[in-house]
C-alpha atoms as a PDB file:
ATOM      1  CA  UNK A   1       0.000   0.000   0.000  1.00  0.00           C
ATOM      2  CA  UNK A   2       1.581   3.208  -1.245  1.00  0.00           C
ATOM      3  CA  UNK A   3       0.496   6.011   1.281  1.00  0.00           C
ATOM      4  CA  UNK A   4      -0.618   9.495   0.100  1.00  0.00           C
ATOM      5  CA  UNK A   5       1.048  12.370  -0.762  1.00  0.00           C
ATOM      6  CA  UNK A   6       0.873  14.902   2.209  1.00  0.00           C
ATOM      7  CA  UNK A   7       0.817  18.315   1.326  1.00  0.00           C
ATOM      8  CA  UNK A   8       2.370  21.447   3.437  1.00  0.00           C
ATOM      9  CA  UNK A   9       3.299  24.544   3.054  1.00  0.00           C
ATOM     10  CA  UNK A  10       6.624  25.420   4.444  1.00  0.00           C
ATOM     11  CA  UNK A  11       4.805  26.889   7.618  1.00  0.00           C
ATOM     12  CA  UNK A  12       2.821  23.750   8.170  1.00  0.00           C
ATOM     13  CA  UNK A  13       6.404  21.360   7.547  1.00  0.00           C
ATOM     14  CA  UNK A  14       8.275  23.757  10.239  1.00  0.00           C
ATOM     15  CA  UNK A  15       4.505  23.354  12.504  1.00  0.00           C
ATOM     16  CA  UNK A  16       4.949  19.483  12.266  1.00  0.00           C
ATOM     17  CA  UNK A  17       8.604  19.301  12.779  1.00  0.00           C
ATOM     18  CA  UNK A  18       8.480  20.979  15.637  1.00  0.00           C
ATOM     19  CA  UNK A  19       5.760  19.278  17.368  1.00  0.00           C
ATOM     20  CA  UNK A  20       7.477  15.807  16.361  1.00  0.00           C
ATOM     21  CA  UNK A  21      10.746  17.516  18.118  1.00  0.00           C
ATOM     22  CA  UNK A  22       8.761  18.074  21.626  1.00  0.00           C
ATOM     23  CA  UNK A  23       6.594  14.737  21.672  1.00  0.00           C
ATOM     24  CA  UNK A  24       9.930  13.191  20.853  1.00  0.00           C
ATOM     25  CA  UNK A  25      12.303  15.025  23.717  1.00  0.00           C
ATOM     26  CA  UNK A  26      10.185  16.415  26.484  1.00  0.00           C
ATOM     27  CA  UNK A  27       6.715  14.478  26.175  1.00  0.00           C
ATOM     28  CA  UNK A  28       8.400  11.196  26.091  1.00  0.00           C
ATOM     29  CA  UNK A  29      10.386  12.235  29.005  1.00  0.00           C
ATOM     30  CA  UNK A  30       7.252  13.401  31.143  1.00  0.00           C
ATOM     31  CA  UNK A  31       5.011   9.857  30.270  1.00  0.00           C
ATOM     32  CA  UNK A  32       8.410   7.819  30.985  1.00  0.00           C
ATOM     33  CA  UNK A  33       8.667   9.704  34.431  1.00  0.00           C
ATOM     34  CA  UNK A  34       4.717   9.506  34.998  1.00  0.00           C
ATOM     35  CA  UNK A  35       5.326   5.795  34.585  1.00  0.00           C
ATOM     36  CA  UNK A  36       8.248   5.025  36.893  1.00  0.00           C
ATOM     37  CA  UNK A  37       6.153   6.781  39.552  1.00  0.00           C
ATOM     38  CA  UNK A  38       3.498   4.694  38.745  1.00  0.00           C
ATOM     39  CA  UNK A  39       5.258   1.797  39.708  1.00  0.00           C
ATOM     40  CA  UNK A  40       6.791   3.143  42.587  1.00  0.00           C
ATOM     41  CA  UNK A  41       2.822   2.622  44.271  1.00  0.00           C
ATOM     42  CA  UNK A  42       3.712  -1.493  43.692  1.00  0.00           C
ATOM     43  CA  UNK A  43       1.088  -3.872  42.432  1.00  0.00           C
ATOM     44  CA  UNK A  44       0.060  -2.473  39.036  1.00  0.00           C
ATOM     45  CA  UNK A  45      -2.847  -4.962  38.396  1.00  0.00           C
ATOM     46  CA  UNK A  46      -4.676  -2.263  40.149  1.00  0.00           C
ATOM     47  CA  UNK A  47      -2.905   1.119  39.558  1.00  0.00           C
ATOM     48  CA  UNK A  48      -4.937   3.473  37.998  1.00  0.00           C
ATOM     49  CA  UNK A  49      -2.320   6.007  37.653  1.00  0.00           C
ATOM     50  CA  UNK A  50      -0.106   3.293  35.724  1.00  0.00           C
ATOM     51  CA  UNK A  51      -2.464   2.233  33.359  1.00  0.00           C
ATOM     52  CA  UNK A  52      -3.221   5.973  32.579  1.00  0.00           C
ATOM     53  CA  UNK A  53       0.430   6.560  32.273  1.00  0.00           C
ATOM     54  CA  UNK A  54       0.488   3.642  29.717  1.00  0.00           C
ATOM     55  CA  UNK A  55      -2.599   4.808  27.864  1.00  0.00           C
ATOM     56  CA  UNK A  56      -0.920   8.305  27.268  1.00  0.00           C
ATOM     57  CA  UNK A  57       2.500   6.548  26.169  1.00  0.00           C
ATOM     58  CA  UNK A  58       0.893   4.769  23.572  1.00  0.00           C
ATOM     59  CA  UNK A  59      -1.173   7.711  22.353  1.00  0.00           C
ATOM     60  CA  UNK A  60       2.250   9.393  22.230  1.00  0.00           C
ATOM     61  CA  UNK A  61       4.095   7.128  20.451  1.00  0.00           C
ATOM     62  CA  UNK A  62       0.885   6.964  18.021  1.00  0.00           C
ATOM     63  CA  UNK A  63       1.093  10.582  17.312  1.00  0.00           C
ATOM     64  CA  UNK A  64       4.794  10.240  16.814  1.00  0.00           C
ATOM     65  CA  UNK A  65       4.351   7.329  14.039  1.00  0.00           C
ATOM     66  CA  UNK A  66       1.521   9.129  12.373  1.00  0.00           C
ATOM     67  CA  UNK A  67       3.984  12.736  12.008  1.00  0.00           C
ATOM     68  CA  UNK A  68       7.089  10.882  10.889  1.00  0.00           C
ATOM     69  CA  UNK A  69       4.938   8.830   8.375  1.00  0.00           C
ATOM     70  CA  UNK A  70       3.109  12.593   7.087  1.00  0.00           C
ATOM     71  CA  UNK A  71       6.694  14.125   7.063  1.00  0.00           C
ATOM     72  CA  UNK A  72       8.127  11.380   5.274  1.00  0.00           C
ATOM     73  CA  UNK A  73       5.246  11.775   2.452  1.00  0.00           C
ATOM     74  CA  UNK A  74       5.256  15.409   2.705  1.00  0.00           C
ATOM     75  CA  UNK A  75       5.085  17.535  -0.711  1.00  0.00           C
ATOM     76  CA  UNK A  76       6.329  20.709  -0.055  1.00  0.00           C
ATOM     77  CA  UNK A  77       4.364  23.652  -1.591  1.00  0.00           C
ATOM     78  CA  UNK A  78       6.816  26.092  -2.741  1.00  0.00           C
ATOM     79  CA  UNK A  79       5.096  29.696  -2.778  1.00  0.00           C
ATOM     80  CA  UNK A  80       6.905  30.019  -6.330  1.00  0.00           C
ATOM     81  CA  UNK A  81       4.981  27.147  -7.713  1.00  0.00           C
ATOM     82  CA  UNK A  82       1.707  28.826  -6.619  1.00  0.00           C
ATOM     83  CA  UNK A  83      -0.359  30.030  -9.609  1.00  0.00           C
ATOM     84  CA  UNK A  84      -2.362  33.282  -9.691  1.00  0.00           C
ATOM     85  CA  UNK A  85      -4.192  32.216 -12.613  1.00  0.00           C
ATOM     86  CA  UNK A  86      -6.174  29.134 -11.482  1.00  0.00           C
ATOM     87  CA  UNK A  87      -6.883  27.951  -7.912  1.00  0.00           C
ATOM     88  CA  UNK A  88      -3.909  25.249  -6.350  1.00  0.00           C
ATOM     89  CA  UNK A  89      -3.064  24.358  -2.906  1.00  0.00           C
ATOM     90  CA  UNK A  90      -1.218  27.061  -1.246  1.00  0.00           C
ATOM     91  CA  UNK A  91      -3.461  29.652  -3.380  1.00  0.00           C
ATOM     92  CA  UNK A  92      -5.369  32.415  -1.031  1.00  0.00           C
ATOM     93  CA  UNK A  93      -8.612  32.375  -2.683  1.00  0.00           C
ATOM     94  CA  UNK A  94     -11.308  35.479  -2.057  1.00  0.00           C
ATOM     95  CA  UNK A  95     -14.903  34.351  -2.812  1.00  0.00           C
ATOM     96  CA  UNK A  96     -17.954  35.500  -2.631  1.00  0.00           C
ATOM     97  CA  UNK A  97     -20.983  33.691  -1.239  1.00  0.00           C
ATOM     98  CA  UNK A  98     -23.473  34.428  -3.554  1.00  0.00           C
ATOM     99  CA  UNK A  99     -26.728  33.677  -1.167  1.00  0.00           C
ATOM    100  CA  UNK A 100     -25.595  35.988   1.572  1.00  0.00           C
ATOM    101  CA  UNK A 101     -23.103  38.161  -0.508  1.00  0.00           C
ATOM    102  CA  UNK A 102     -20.949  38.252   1.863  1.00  0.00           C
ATOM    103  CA  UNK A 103     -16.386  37.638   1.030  1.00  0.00           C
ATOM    104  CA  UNK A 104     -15.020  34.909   2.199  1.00  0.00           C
ATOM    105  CA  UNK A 105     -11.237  34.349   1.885  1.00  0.00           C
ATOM    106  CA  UNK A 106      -9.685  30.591   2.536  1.00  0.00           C
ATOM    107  CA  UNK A 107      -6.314  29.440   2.103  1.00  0.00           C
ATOM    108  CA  UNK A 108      -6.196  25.851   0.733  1.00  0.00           C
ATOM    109  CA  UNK A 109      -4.007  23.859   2.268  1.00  0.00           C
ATOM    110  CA  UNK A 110      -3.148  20.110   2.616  1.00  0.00           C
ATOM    111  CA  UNK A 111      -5.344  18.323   4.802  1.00  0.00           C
ATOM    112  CA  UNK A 112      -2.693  17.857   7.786  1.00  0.00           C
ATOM    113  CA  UNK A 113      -2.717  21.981   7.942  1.00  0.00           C
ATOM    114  CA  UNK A 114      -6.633  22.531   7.444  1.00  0.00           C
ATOM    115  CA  UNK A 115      -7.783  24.835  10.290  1.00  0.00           C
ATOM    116  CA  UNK A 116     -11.442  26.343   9.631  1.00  0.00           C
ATOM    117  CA  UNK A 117     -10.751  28.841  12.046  1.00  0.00           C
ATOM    118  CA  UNK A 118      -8.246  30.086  10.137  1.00  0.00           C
ATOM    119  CA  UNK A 119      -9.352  30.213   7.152  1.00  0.00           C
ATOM    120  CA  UNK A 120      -7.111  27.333   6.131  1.00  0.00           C
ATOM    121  CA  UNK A 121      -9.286  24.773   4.473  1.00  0.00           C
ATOM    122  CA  UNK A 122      -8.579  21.055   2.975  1.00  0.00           C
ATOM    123  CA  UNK A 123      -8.313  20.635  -0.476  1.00  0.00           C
ATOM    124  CA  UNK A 124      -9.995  17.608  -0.085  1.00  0.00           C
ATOM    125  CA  UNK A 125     -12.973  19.522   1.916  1.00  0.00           C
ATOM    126  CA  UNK A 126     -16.142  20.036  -0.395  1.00  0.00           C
ATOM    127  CA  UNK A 127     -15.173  23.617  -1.178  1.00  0.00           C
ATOM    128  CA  UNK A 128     -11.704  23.248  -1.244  1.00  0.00           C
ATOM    129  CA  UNK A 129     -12.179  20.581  -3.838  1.00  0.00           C
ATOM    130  CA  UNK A 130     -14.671  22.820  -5.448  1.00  0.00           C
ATOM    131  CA  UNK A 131     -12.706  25.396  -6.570  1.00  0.00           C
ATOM    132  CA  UNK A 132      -9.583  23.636  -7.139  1.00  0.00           C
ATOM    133  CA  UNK A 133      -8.228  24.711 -10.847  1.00  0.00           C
ATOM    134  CA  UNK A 134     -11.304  27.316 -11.169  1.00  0.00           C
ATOM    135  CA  UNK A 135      -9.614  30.948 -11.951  1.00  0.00           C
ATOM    136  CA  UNK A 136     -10.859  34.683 -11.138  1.00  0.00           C
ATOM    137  CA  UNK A 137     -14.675  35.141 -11.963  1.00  0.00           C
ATOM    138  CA  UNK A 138     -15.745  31.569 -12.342  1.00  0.00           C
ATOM    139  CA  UNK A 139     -18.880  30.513 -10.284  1.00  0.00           C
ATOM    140  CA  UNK A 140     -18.955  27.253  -8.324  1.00  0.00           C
ATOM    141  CA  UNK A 141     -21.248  25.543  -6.864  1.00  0.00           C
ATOM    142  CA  UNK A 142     -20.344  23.485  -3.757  1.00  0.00           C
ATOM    143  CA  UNK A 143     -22.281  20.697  -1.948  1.00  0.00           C
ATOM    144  CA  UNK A 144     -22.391  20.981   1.835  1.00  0.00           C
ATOM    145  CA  UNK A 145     -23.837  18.550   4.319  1.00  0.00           C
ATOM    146  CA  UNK A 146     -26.613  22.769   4.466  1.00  0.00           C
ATOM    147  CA  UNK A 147     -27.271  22.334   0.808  1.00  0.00           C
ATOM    148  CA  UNK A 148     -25.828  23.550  -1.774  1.00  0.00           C
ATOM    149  CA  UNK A 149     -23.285  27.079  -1.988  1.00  0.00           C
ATOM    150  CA  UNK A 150     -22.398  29.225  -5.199  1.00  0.00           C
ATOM    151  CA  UNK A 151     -19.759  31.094  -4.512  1.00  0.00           C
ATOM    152  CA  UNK A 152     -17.735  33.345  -7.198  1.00  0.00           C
ATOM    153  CA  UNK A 153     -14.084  33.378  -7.451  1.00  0.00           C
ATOM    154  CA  UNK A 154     -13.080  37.353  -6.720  1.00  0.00           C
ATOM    155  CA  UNK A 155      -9.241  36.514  -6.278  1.00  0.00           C
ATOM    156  CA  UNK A 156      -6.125  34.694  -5.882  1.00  0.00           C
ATOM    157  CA  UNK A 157      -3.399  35.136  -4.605  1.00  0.00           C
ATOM    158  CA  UNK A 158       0.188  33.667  -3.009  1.00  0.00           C
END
């Protein structure tokens, strides 16, 4: 099985990296210490604080895996490669929802970056997808678990 692509912008790499750096140096540390106290209380058939301790090492070392394994895959999006001309991941993208006309502007970003609070959105979300390869002044329609959304494409940008 061939795993997917992973895209990041150089922000989003330096994000990961750094959060594989401090699971990897202090948090390891911390649950390894959390554990040795653990067993300092003796019979751990029935320590709580152990098997807690053990629960969070494992979900540790799961989040490690998982950011090695999307580093390791990543595709780097170069802000050079980023087209003006047609929607790509990386673009800044003003639209315009057409219902409410009200702007809107998303970045679209590899799924491992997507943060809807900050305007960074998937381009595997429904209207990341959507406007993927559309250019200034086209009019998309998006389905949403609401309905359906027309936006128009006002801008993009690096």
């Amino acid at each position: 099985m061939t795993e997917k692509e992973v895209f990041l912008t150089v922000e989003g790499l330096k994000k990961l990296e750094d959060e594989l750096d401090e699971l990897k140096t202090v948090r390891r540390k911390e649950v390894a210490e959390r554990i040795k106290q653990a067993l300092a209380f003796g019979d751990i058939s029935e320590n709580a604080e152990y098997d807690e301790a053990k629960n969070e090492q494992a979900q540790l070392e799961e989040r490690i895996v998982k950011l090695e394994n999307m580093l390791r895959n990543a595709k780097i999006i170069d802000d050079e490669d980023i087209s003006t001309d047609r929607v790509s991941i990386g673009s800044r993208v003003c639209v315009k929802d057409l219902e409410y006309d009200e702007e809107i502007e998303y970045t679209i970003v590899g799924s491992a970056e997507a943060d809807p609070y900050e305007g960074k959105i998937s381009n595997e979300s429904p209207v990341g997808n959507a406007i993927l390869g559309r250019k200034k002044g086209d009019i998309v329609e998006v389905q949403v678990p609401d309905g359906k959304i027309k936006y128009e494409i006002l801008s993009i940008a690096r």
